[in-house]
DNA sequence: GTTTCAGCCG
DNA sequence: CGGCTGAAAC
């Protein structure tokens, strides 16, 4: 079973890229972020024609997540509050969370807030959001022990996940507090980074800023991840970044990352 | 010698269409309107690579004209005031006029104001602009007797130049005053419509509104013209509208019109 | 319907 | 640099 994550930066603008890649890759589950469209306007048909089922949670202009699955999914939930009723509704105003179960695996698709700049209001929102995420994942773990949490985390956990020209400590997406929040609220629950099961060296990135020709210079960041619970981590047979879509004309600034899991016994 | 006119509605957006059509058509002179770009940002190279010389007069966002010529042109002039120094500079604030001489023929490339709606301030501007045009053409005729005035005139001279659903008298581009202005300020100077030398029937159009599927229903207007002085009119061997570019994806709302002149003796 | 812009966001 | 908006132009 192949599960991919891709921040498409507008599904309507990237529709051709996304459907072509889905055809070529043949992944079973494709988690999209930054769809930037309300559910009623999501271009469902091109995906349905390829035989996929869609689950979307979108808004106008910003954010928005979707899961595209070959098999129908069960137990779909949108946002934090459907799972954590006591959580302040402000954490669900932005559409950043969608989840569902397929083949006994809960897929949690996240678009973690970017945070703008260290110390800003949006930065505090990001850190607060990651605390809610902990409660959310703990709750989900109780009903489904096998979870793949994937998406655009907007955090590069280690220095080797960032190109050499960037200064991690002073940069959004790599500050100590963000990394600590990711460790504390995700990793400590028992999740492990699928990519690092197979690849220990650096210079593998999933996002390159549109500016300053950063893709051509390979000045990227690895901020799109799959975090797996222990049994799934055991089942992972590969985790790869496909940089081809980043080379196309009018690309997303992110490129898809795919984990493959062996079938359960 | 082939001289074409085409309102491209942004040369940057239509660059591929324009270069492809130039290659296929092999015209000697291509007059563009609504280039919508300042001269410094005009995409010269793709045309120069095809062996053409460029003469541009553009502005940001609106209007803008250019002549693309296989042979270098002489006596290039931009705007009305370079020829008519006493004319109020307000008539040249919008970039709508460029002219040059090639092979003994003066090409005058015009983007006549649209006029918005009958009776509006812009309508009065259009009529005023057409009066200046008369002085301009008379002056040009003195130095170069052979003139091809072409471009987007935003006027359909006869009812048969407009699809049947439109009501000419009440519509911008076909009001009596606009038609009269075109007759008085251009035709009366001795110019004749090259297209009507060869084709007398209607339902031949050069512009179709983007709205209401007007191209598919062939609800168009013939508003892009070549007006020729008598000797050139005599030399004209064809004048044709190529509707193919209007069928492409992301087309201009106009399509190119080409006049062919036999070589002079 | 399509393009342009400024202003916003990342 | 490239998404998005909403207004203006045609």
Coordinates of C-alpha atoms (C1' of nucleotides) in Angstrom, one line a residue:
Chain A
X1 CA 0.0 0.0 0.0
X2 CA 1.4 3.3 -1.1
X3 CA 0.5 6.6 0.7
X4 CA 1.6 9.9 -0.7
X5 CA 1.6 13.4 0.6
X6 CA 1.7 16.5 -1.6
X7 CA 1.2 20.2 -0.9
X8 CA -0.2 21.2 -4.3
X9 CA -0.5 24.9 -3.6
X10 CA -4.0 25.1 -5.2
X11 CA -5.6 22.0 -6.6
X12 CA -7.4 23.9 -9.3
X13 CA -4.1 25.3 -10.6
X14 CA -2.3 22.0 -10.2
X15 CA -5.1 19.7 -11.4
X16 CA -3.3 18.4 -14.5
X17 CA -0.1 17.8 -12.5
X18 CA -2.0 16.0 -9.7
X19 CA -4.0 13.7 -12.0
X20 CA -1.1 12.9 -14.2
X21 CA 1.1 12.1 -11.2
X22 CA -1.7 10.0 -9.6
X23 CA -1.9 8.0 -12.8
X24 CA 1.8 7.5 -13.1
X25 CA 2.5 6.8 -9.4
X26 CA -0.6 4.6 -8.9
X27 CA -0.5 5.4 -5.2
X28 CA -3.4 4.1 -3.1
X29 CA -3.8 7.1 -1.0
X30 CA -2.9 10.7 -1.9
X31 CA -3.0 13.3 0.8
X32 CA -3.2 16.9 -0.5
X33 CA -2.6 20.1 1.3
X34 CA -3.2 23.8 0.4
X35 CA -6.0 22.8 -1.9
X36 CA -7.3 26.4 -1.6
X37 CA -10.9 25.7 -2.5
X38 CA -14.2 25.1 -0.8
X39 CA -15.5 21.5 -1.0
X40 CA -18.3 22.4 -3.5
X41 CA -15.7 23.7 -6.0
X42 CA -13.1 20.9 -5.5
X43 CA -12.5 19.3 -9.0
X44 CA -13.7 15.8 -7.9
X45 CA -14.4 14.3 -11.3
X46 CA -10.9 14.0 -12.8
X47 CA -10.0 11.9 -9.7
X48 CA -13.2 9.9 -9.7
X49 CA -12.6 9.0 -13.3
X50 CA -9.3 7.5 -12.3
X51 CA -11.3 5.3 -9.8
X52 CA -10.6 7.2 -6.6
X53 CA -12.8 8.3 -3.7
X54 CA -12.4 11.9 -2.4
X55 CA -12.7 13.3 1.1
X56 CA -12.2 17.1 1.3
X57 CA -12.1 19.9 3.8
X58 CA -11.4 23.1 2.1
X59 CA -11.8 26.9 2.4
X60 CA -11.5 29.8 0.1
X61 CA -8.0 31.1 -0.8
X62 CA -6.0 29.4 2.0
X63 CA -5.2 26.0 3.5
X64 CA -7.5 23.1 2.7
X65 CA -6.8 19.4 2.8
X66 CA -8.1 16.4 0.9
X67 CA -7.6 12.6 0.9
X68 CA -7.9 10.8 -2.4
X69 CA -8.2 7.0 -1.9
X70 CA -8.5 4.1 -4.2
X71 CA -10.6 2.2 -1.6
X72 CA -13.5 3.9 0.1
X73 CA -12.5 5.2 3.5
X74 CA -14.3 4.8 6.8
X75 CA -14.6 6.9 9.8
X76 CA -13.8 10.2 8.1
X77 CA -13.3 13.1 10.4
X78 CA -12.5 16.7 9.7
X79 CA -10.7 19.1 12.0
X80 CA -9.8 18.7 15.6
X81 CA -13.1 19.4 17.3
X82 CA -14.9 16.4 15.8
X83 CA -12.5 14.2 17.8
X84 CA -11.9 16.6 20.7
X85 CA -15.3 18.3 21.4
X86 CA -13.9 20.5 24.2
X87 CA -11.2 22.2 22.0
X88 CA -11.7 25.9 21.2
X89 CA -13.3 26.2 17.7
X90 CA -10.7 28.7 16.7
X91 CA -8.3 25.8 16.0
X92 CA -10.7 24.5 13.3
X93 CA -11.4 27.8 11.5
X94 CA -8.5 27.0 9.2
X95 CA -9.0 23.8 7.3
X96 CA -5.9 21.8 8.1
X97 CA -6.9 18.4 9.3
X98 CA -8.7 15.5 7.7
X99 CA -8.6 11.8 8.6
X100 CA -10.1 8.5 7.6
X101 CA -9.5 4.8 7.9
X102 CA -8.5 2.5 5.0
X103 CA -7.4 -1.1 5.2
X104 CA -7.2 -0.9 9.0
X105 CA -4.9 2.1 8.9
X106 CA -5.9 5.6 10.0
X107 CA -4.6 8.2 7.7
X108 CA -4.2 11.7 9.3
X109 CA -3.6 14.3 6.7
X110 CA -2.2 17.6 8.2
X111 CA -1.4 21.0 6.9
X112 CA 0.6 22.4 9.9
X113 CA 0.5 26.2 10.1
X114 CA 3.6 27.9 8.5
X115 CA 4.2 30.3 11.4
X116 CA 5.4 33.2 9.3
X117 CA 8.4 34.3 11.4
X118 CA 9.8 33.3 14.8
X119 CA 8.0 35.1 17.6
X120 CA 5.1 36.4 15.5
X121 CA 1.5 35.8 16.4
X122 CA 1.3 33.2 13.7
X123 CA 4.3 31.5 15.2
X124 CA 2.5 31.2 18.6
X125 CA -0.6 29.9 16.7
X126 CA 1.6 27.2 15.1
X127 CA 3.0 26.1 18.5
X128 CA -0.4 26.1 20.1
X129 CA -1.9 24.2 17.2
X130 CA 0.9 21.5 17.6
X131 CA -0.2 21.1 21.3
X132 CA -3.8 20.4 20.2
X133 CA -2.4 17.9 17.7
X134 CA -1.0 15.9 20.6
X135 CA -4.4 15.5 22.2
X136 CA -5.9 14.7 18.8
X137 CA -3.4 12.0 18.0
X138 CA -3.6 10.4 21.4
X139 CA -7.4 10.3 21.1
X140 CA -7.1 8.8 17.6
X141 CA -4.6 6.2 18.8
X142 CA -7.1 4.9 21.3
X143 CA -9.6 3.8 18.6
X144 CA -7.1 3.0 15.8
X145 CA -3.6 1.9 16.9
X146 CA -2.2 1.9 13.3
X147 CA -1.8 5.5 12.2
X148 CA 0.0 7.2 9.4
X149 CA 0.2 11.0 10.1
X150 CA 1.4 12.7 7.0
X151 CA 1.3 16.1 5.4
X152 CA 3.1 19.4 5.2
X153 CA 4.5 19.9 8.7
X154 CA 6.3 23.1 7.9
X155 CA 9.1 21.9 10.2
X156 CA 12.5 20.4 9.2
X157 CA 13.4 18.3 12.2
X158 CA 17.2 18.1 11.7
X159 CA 19.8 20.4 10.2
X160 CA 20.4 17.9 7.4
X161 CA 16.8 18.4 6.3
X162 CA 17.7 21.9 5.2
X163 CA 20.1 23.1 2.6
X164 CA 23.4 24.5 3.7
X165 CA 22.7 28.2 3.1
X166 CA 19.9 28.4 5.6
X167 CA 20.4 29.2 9.3
X168 CA 18.2 26.8 11.1
X169 CA 18.1 28.4 14.5
X170 CA 16.8 31.8 13.3
X171 CA 14.5 30.5 10.5
X172 CA 10.9 29.7 10.6
X173 CA 10.3 25.9 10.2
X174 CA 13.6 25.0 12.0
X175 CA 13.6 26.9 15.3
X176 CA 14.2 25.0 18.5
X177 CA 10.7 25.5 19.7
X178 CA 9.1 24.1 16.5
X179 CA 11.3 21.1 16.5
X180 CA 10.7 20.5 20.1
X181 CA 6.9 20.8 19.5
X182 CA 7.1 18.2 16.8
X183 CA 9.1 15.8 19.0
X184 CA 7.0 16.4 22.0
X185 CA 3.6 16.2 20.3
X186 CA 4.1 13.6 17.7
X187 CA 7.3 11.6 18.0
X188 CA 6.9 11.0 21.8
X189 CA 3.5 9.4 21.1
X190 CA 5.4 6.6 19.4
X191 CA 5.5 7.9 15.8
X192 CA 8.6 7.6 13.7
X193 CA 9.7 9.3 10.5
X194 CA 9.3 6.8 7.6
X195 CA 11.8 8.6 5.5
X196 CA 14.6 8.2 8.0
X197 CA 14.1 4.4 8.1
X198 CA 15.7 4.3 4.7
X199 CA 17.8 7.4 4.2
X200 CA 20.2 8.8 6.7
X201 CA 22.0 11.4 4.6
X202 CA 20.9 15.0 4.0
X203 CA 20.2 16.9 0.8
X204 CA 16.8 15.2 0.3
X205 CA 14.1 17.9 0.2
X206 CA 10.4 18.1 -0.5
X207 CA 10.0 21.9 -0.7
X208 CA 11.9 24.6 -2.5
X209 CA 10.9 28.3 -2.3
X210 CA 9.7 29.7 -5.6
X211 CA 12.1 32.6 -5.2
X212 CA 15.8 32.8 -5.9
X213 CA 16.0 29.8 -8.2
X214 CA 16.2 27.6 -5.2
X215 CA 15.1 24.5 -6.9
X216 CA 17.9 24.7 -9.5
X217 CA 20.4 25.3 -6.8
X218 CA 18.8 22.5 -4.7
X219 CA 18.3 24.9 -1.8
X220 CA 15.4 23.0 -0.3
X221 CA 13.8 21.8 2.9
X222 CA 12.4 18.5 3.9
X223 CA 9.2 19.5 5.6
X224 CA 6.7 17.0 4.2
X225 CA 6.6 13.8 6.3
X226 CA 5.0 10.5 7.1
X227 CA 5.0 9.6 10.8
X228 CA 4.1 6.0 11.5
X229 CA 3.1 4.1 14.6
X230 CA 5.5 1.1 15.4
X231 CA 3.7 -1.6 13.5
X232 CA 3.4 0.5 10.4
X233 CA 7.0 1.6 10.7
X234 CA 7.9 -2.0 10.7
X235 CA 5.9 -2.6 7.6
X236 CA 7.4 0.3 5.6
X237 CA 9.4 -0.9 2.7
X238 CA 10.3 2.5 1.1
X239 CA 9.9 6.2 1.5
X240 CA 10.8 8.3 -1.5
X241 CA 10.6 11.8 -2.7
X242 CA 9.7 12.2 -6.4
X243 CA 11.3 15.5 -7.5
X244 CA 10.0 15.2 -11.1
X245 CA 6.7 17.2 -10.5
X246 CA 8.8 20.1 -9.2
X247 CA 10.5 20.3 -12.6
X248 CA 7.3 20.8 -14.6
X249 CA 6.1 24.2 -15.8
X250 CA 3.9 25.9 -13.2
X251 CA 4.9 23.5 -10.5
X252 CA 3.8 23.5 -6.8
X253 CA 6.7 24.5 -4.6
X254 CA 6.4 21.1 -2.9
X255 CA 6.8 17.7 -4.5
X256 CA 5.2 14.4 -3.5
X257 CA 6.6 12.0 -0.9
X258 CA 5.4 8.4 -0.9
X259 CA 5.7 5.7 1.7
X260 CA 5.1 2.0 0.8
X261 CA 3.8 -0.4 3.4
X262 CA 3.9 -4.2 3.0
X263 CA 0.5 -5.9 3.5
X264 CA -0.3 -7.0 7.1
X265 CA -0.4 -10.6 8.0
Chain B
X1 CA 4.0 41.2 -49.4
X2 CA 1.7 40.1 -46.6
X3 CA 0.6 42.5 -43.9
X4 CA -1.3 41.2 -40.9
X5 CA -3.1 42.9 -38.0
X6 CA -3.9 41.1 -34.7
X7 CA -5.2 42.4 -31.4
X8 CA -3.5 39.8 -29.2
X9 CA -4.9 41.0 -25.8
X10 CA -1.5 40.8 -24.0
X11 CA 1.5 39.8 -26.0
X12 CA 3.0 38.1 -22.9
X13 CA 0.0 35.9 -22.4
X14 CA -0.3 35.2 -26.1
X15 CA 3.4 34.9 -26.9
X16 CA 3.2 31.2 -28.0
X17 CA 0.2 31.8 -30.1
X18 CA 1.8 34.8 -31.8
X19 CA 5.1 33.3 -32.6
X20 CA 3.5 30.1 -33.8
X21 CA 1.2 32.0 -36.0
X22 CA 4.0 34.1 -37.4
X23 CA 6.0 31.0 -38.3
X24 CA 3.0 29.4 -40.0
X25 CA 1.7 32.4 -41.8
X26 CA 5.0 33.8 -42.8
X27 CA 3.7 37.3 -43.0
X28 CA 6.1 40.1 -43.7
X29 CA 4.6 42.6 -41.4
X30 CA 2.6 41.8 -38.3
X31 CA 0.8 44.7 -36.5
X32 CA -0.2 43.9 -32.9
X33 CA -2.6 45.8 -30.7
X34 CA -3.3 45.5 -26.9
X35 CA 0.2 44.3 -26.2
X36 CA -0.3 45.6 -22.6
X37 CA 3.4 45.8 -21.8
X38 CA 6.0 48.6 -21.6
X39 CA 8.7 48.5 -24.2
X40 CA 11.4 47.3 -21.8
X41 CA 9.4 44.1 -21.0
X42 CA 8.2 43.3 -24.5
X43 CA 9.3 39.7 -25.4
X44 CA 11.4 40.7 -28.3
X45 CA 13.7 37.7 -28.5
X46 CA 11.2 35.0 -29.7
X47 CA 10.4 37.2 -32.7
X48 CA 14.0 38.2 -33.4
X49 CA 14.9 34.5 -33.4
X50 CA 12.4 34.2 -36.3
X51 CA 14.3 36.8 -38.1
X52 CA 12.0 39.8 -37.5
X53 CA 12.6 43.4 -36.4
X54 CA 10.4 44.9 -33.7
X55 CA 9.1 48.4 -33.2
X56 CA 7.0 48.8 -30.1
X57 CA 5.0 51.5 -28.2
X58 CA 3.6 50.0 -25.1
X59 CA 2.3 50.9 -21.6
X60 CA 1.5 49.0 -18.5
X61 CA -1.8 47.0 -18.4
X62 CA -3.6 48.7 -21.2
X63 CA -3.3 49.4 -25.0
X64 CA 0.1 49.2 -26.6
X65 CA 1.0 48.6 -30.3
X66 CA 3.9 46.9 -32.0
X67 CA 5.0 46.3 -35.6
X68 CA 7.0 43.1 -36.3
X69 CA 8.6 43.3 -39.7
X70 CA 10.8 40.9 -41.6
X71 CA 12.7 43.8 -43.2
X72 CA 14.0 46.7 -41.1
X73 CA 11.6 49.6 -41.2
X74 CA 12.4 53.2 -41.8
X75 CA 10.9 56.4 -40.5
X76 CA 9.4 54.9 -37.4
X77 CA 7.1 57.2 -35.5
X78 CA 5.1 56.7 -32.3
X79 CA 1.9 58.5 -31.4
X80 CA 0.2 61.4 -33.0
X81 CA 2.3 64.3 -31.7
X82 CA 5.5 63.2 -33.3
X83 CA 3.8 63.9 -36.6
X84 CA 1.5 66.7 -35.4
X85 CA 3.4 68.7 -32.9
X86 CA 0.5 71.0 -32.1
X87 CA -1.8 68.3 -31.0
X88 CA -2.7 68.1 -27.3
X89 CA -0.5 65.6 -25.6
X90 CA -3.5 63.9 -24.0
X91 CA -4.1 62.1 -27.3
X92 CA -0.8 60.3 -26.9
X93 CA -1.1 59.3 -23.2
X94 CA -2.5 56.0 -24.3
X95 CA -0.2 54.0 -26.6
X96 CA -2.3 53.5 -29.7
X97 CA -0.3 54.5 -32.7
X98 CA 2.9 53.3 -34.3
X99 CA 4.0 53.7 -37.9
X100 CA 7.0 52.9 -40.1
X101 CA 7.9 52.5 -43.8
X102 CA 8.9 49.2 -45.4
X103 CA 9.3 48.6 -49.1
X104 CA 8.0 52.1 -49.9
X105 CA 4.8 51.4 -48.0
X106 CA 3.9 53.3 -44.8
X107 CA 2.3 50.9 -42.3
X108 CA 0.1 52.7 -39.8
X109 CA -0.8 50.4 -36.9
X110 CA -3.8 51.6 -34.8
X111 CA -5.6 50.6 -31.7
X112 CA -8.7 52.8 -31.9
X113 CA -10.3 53.5 -28.5
X114 CA -13.1 51.1 -27.7
X115 CA -15.5 53.8 -26.5
X116 CA -17.1 51.8 -23.7
X117 CA -20.8 52.8 -24.3
X118 CA -22.6 55.3 -26.5
X119 CA -22.6 58.8 -25.0
X120 CA -20.0 58.0 -22.3
X121 CA -16.9 60.1 -21.7
X122 CA -14.8 57.4 -23.4
X123 CA -17.1 57.5 -26.4
X124 CA -16.4 61.2 -26.8
X125 CA -12.7 60.4 -26.5
X126 CA -13.0 57.9 -29.3
X127 CA -14.7 60.3 -31.6
X128 CA -12.2 63.1 -30.7
X129 CA -9.3 60.6 -31.3
X130 CA -10.7 59.8 -34.8
X131 CA -10.7 63.5 -35.7
X132 CA -7.0 63.7 -34.8
X133 CA -6.4 60.6 -36.9
X134 CA -7.7 62.5 -39.9
X135 CA -5.0 65.2 -39.5
X136 CA -2.4 62.5 -38.8
X137 CA -3.2 60.5 -41.9
X138 CA -3.3 63.6 -44.1
X139 CA 0.1 64.6 -42.9
X140 CA 1.5 61.1 -43.4
X141 CA 0.0 61.0 -47.0
X142 CA 2.1 64.1 -47.9
X143 CA 5.4 62.3 -47.2
X144 CA 4.3 58.8 -48.2
X145 CA 1.5 58.4 -50.7
X146 CA 1.3 54.6 -50.3
X147 CA -0.2 53.8 -46.9
X148 CA -1.7 50.7 -45.3
X149 CA -3.6 51.8 -42.1
X150 CA -4.5 48.7 -40.2
X151 CA -5.4 47.6 -36.7
X152 CA -8.2 47.2 -34.3
X153 CA -10.6 50.0 -35.3
X154 CA -13.3 49.0 -32.8
X155 CA -15.8 49.9 -35.5
X156 CA -17.9 47.7 -37.7
X157 CA -18.7 49.8 -40.7
X158 CA -21.7 48.0 -42.1
X159 CA -24.5 45.9 -40.5
X160 CA -23.2 42.8 -42.4
X161 CA -20.0 43.2 -40.4
X162 CA -21.9 42.2 -37.2
X163 CA -23.8 39.1 -36.3
X164 CA -27.5 39.2 -36.5
X165 CA -28.3 39.2 -32.8
X166 CA -26.6 42.6 -32.2
X167 CA -28.5 45.8 -32.6
X168 CA -26.1 48.1 -34.5
X169 CA -27.6 51.5 -33.8
X170 CA -27.5 51.2 -30.0
X171 CA -24.3 49.3 -29.7
X172 CA -20.8 50.6 -29.2
X173 CA -18.6 49.9 -32.3
X174 CA -21.5 50.4 -34.7
X175 CA -23.3 53.6 -33.8
X176 CA -23.9 56.1 -36.6
X177 CA -21.4 58.6 -35.1
X178 CA -18.6 56.1 -35.0
X179 CA -19.3 54.9 -38.5
X180 CA -19.5 58.4 -39.7
X181 CA -16.2 59.2 -38.0
X182 CA -14.5 56.3 -39.8
X183 CA -15.9 57.4 -43.2
X184 CA -15.1 61.0 -42.7
X185 CA -11.7 60.7 -41.2
X186 CA -10.3 57.7 -43.0
X187 CA -12.3 56.7 -46.1
X188 CA -12.8 60.2 -47.4
X189 CA -9.0 60.6 -47.5
X190 CA -8.9 58.0 -50.3
X191 CA -8.5 54.8 -48.3
X192 CA -10.5 51.7 -49.1
X193 CA -11.2 48.6 -47.1
X194 CA -9.0 45.8 -48.5
X195 CA -11.3 43.0 -47.2
X196 CA -14.3 44.3 -49.2
X197 CA -12.3 44.2 -52.4
X198 CA -12.7 40.4 -52.3
X199 CA -15.6 39.6 -50.1
X200 CA -19.0 41.2 -50.2
X201 CA -21.1 38.9 -48.1
X202 CA -21.4 39.1 -44.3
X203 CA -20.7 36.6 -41.5
X204 CA -17.0 37.2 -41.7
X205 CA -15.7 38.4 -38.3
X206 CA -12.4 39.2 -36.7
X207 CA -13.5 39.5 -33.0
X208 CA -15.8 37.5 -30.8
X209 CA -16.6 38.4 -27.2
X210 CA -15.2 36.0 -24.7
X211 CA -18.6 35.8 -23.1
X212 CA -21.7 33.8 -24.0
X213 CA -19.9 31.3 -26.2
X214 CA -20.1 33.9 -28.9
X215 CA -17.3 32.2 -31.0
X216 CA -19.0 28.9 -31.1
X217 CA -22.2 30.6 -32.2
X218 CA -20.3 32.8 -34.6
X219 CA -21.7 35.9 -33.0
X220 CA -18.8 38.1 -34.0
X221 CA -17.8 41.5 -35.3
X222 CA -15.5 42.6 -38.1
X223 CA -13.6 45.4 -36.5
X224 CA -10.0 44.7 -37.5
X225 CA -9.3 46.3 -40.9
X226 CA -6.7 47.2 -43.5
X227 CA -7.4 50.5 -45.2
X228 CA -5.3 51.1 -48.3
X229 CA -4.5 54.1 -50.5
X230 CA -5.6 53.6 -54.2
X231 CA -2.4 52.2 -55.6
X232 CA -2.1 49.7 -52.8
X233 CA -5.7 48.8 -53.1
X234 CA -5.0 48.0 -56.7
X235 CA -2.1 45.8 -55.7
X236 CA -4.1 43.8 -53.1
X237 CA -4.5 40.2 -54.2
X238 CA -6.3 38.8 -51.1
X239 CA -7.5 39.8 -47.7
X240 CA -8.3 36.9 -45.3
X241 CA -9.4 36.3 -41.8
X242 CA -7.7 33.3 -40.2
X243 CA -10.1 32.0 -37.5
X244 CA -7.8 29.2 -36.4
X245 CA -6.0 31.1 -33.6
X246 CA -9.4 31.9 -32.1
X247 CA -10.0 28.2 -31.6
X248 CA -6.8 27.6 -29.5
X249 CA -6.9 27.3 -25.8
X250 CA -6.5 30.7 -24.1
X251 CA -7.0 32.6 -27.3
X252 CA -7.1 36.3 -27.8
X253 CA -10.7 37.5 -28.4
X254 CA -9.5 38.7 -31.9
X255 CA -8.0 36.7 -34.7
X256 CA -5.5 37.9 -37.3
X257 CA -6.4 39.4 -40.6
X258 CA -3.9 39.5 -43.5
X259 CA -3.8 41.5 -46.7
X260 CA -1.5 40.4 -49.5
X261 CA -0.1 42.9 -52.0
X262 CA 1.5 42.1 -55.3
X263 CA 5.0 43.6 -55.8
X264 CA 5.2 47.1 -57.3
X265 CA 6.5 47.5 -60.8
Chain C
dG1 C1' -14.9 35.2 -20.0
dT2 C1' -10.3 36.8 -19.8
dT3 C1' -6.6 39.9 -18.6
dT4 C1' -4.7 43.3 -15.8
dC5 C1' -3.5 45.3 -11.1
dA6 C1' -2.4 45.9 -6.0
dG7 C1' -2.1 43.9 -1.9
dC8 C1' -1.8 39.8 0.8
dC9 C1' 0.5 35.4 1.9
dG10 C1' 4.1 32.0 2.0
Chain D
dC1 C1' 8.0 33.7 -7.5
dG2 C1' 3.4 32.3 -7.6
dG3 C1' -0.7 31.4 -5.5
dC4 C1' -5.4 34.1 -4.0
dT5 C1' -8.8 38.3 -4.0
dG6 C1' -11.8 41.9 -6.0
dA7 C1' -12.2 45.6 -9.2
dA8 C1' -11.9 47.5 -13.7
dA9 C1' -11.6 47.1 -18.5
dC10 C1' -13.4 45.2 -22.8

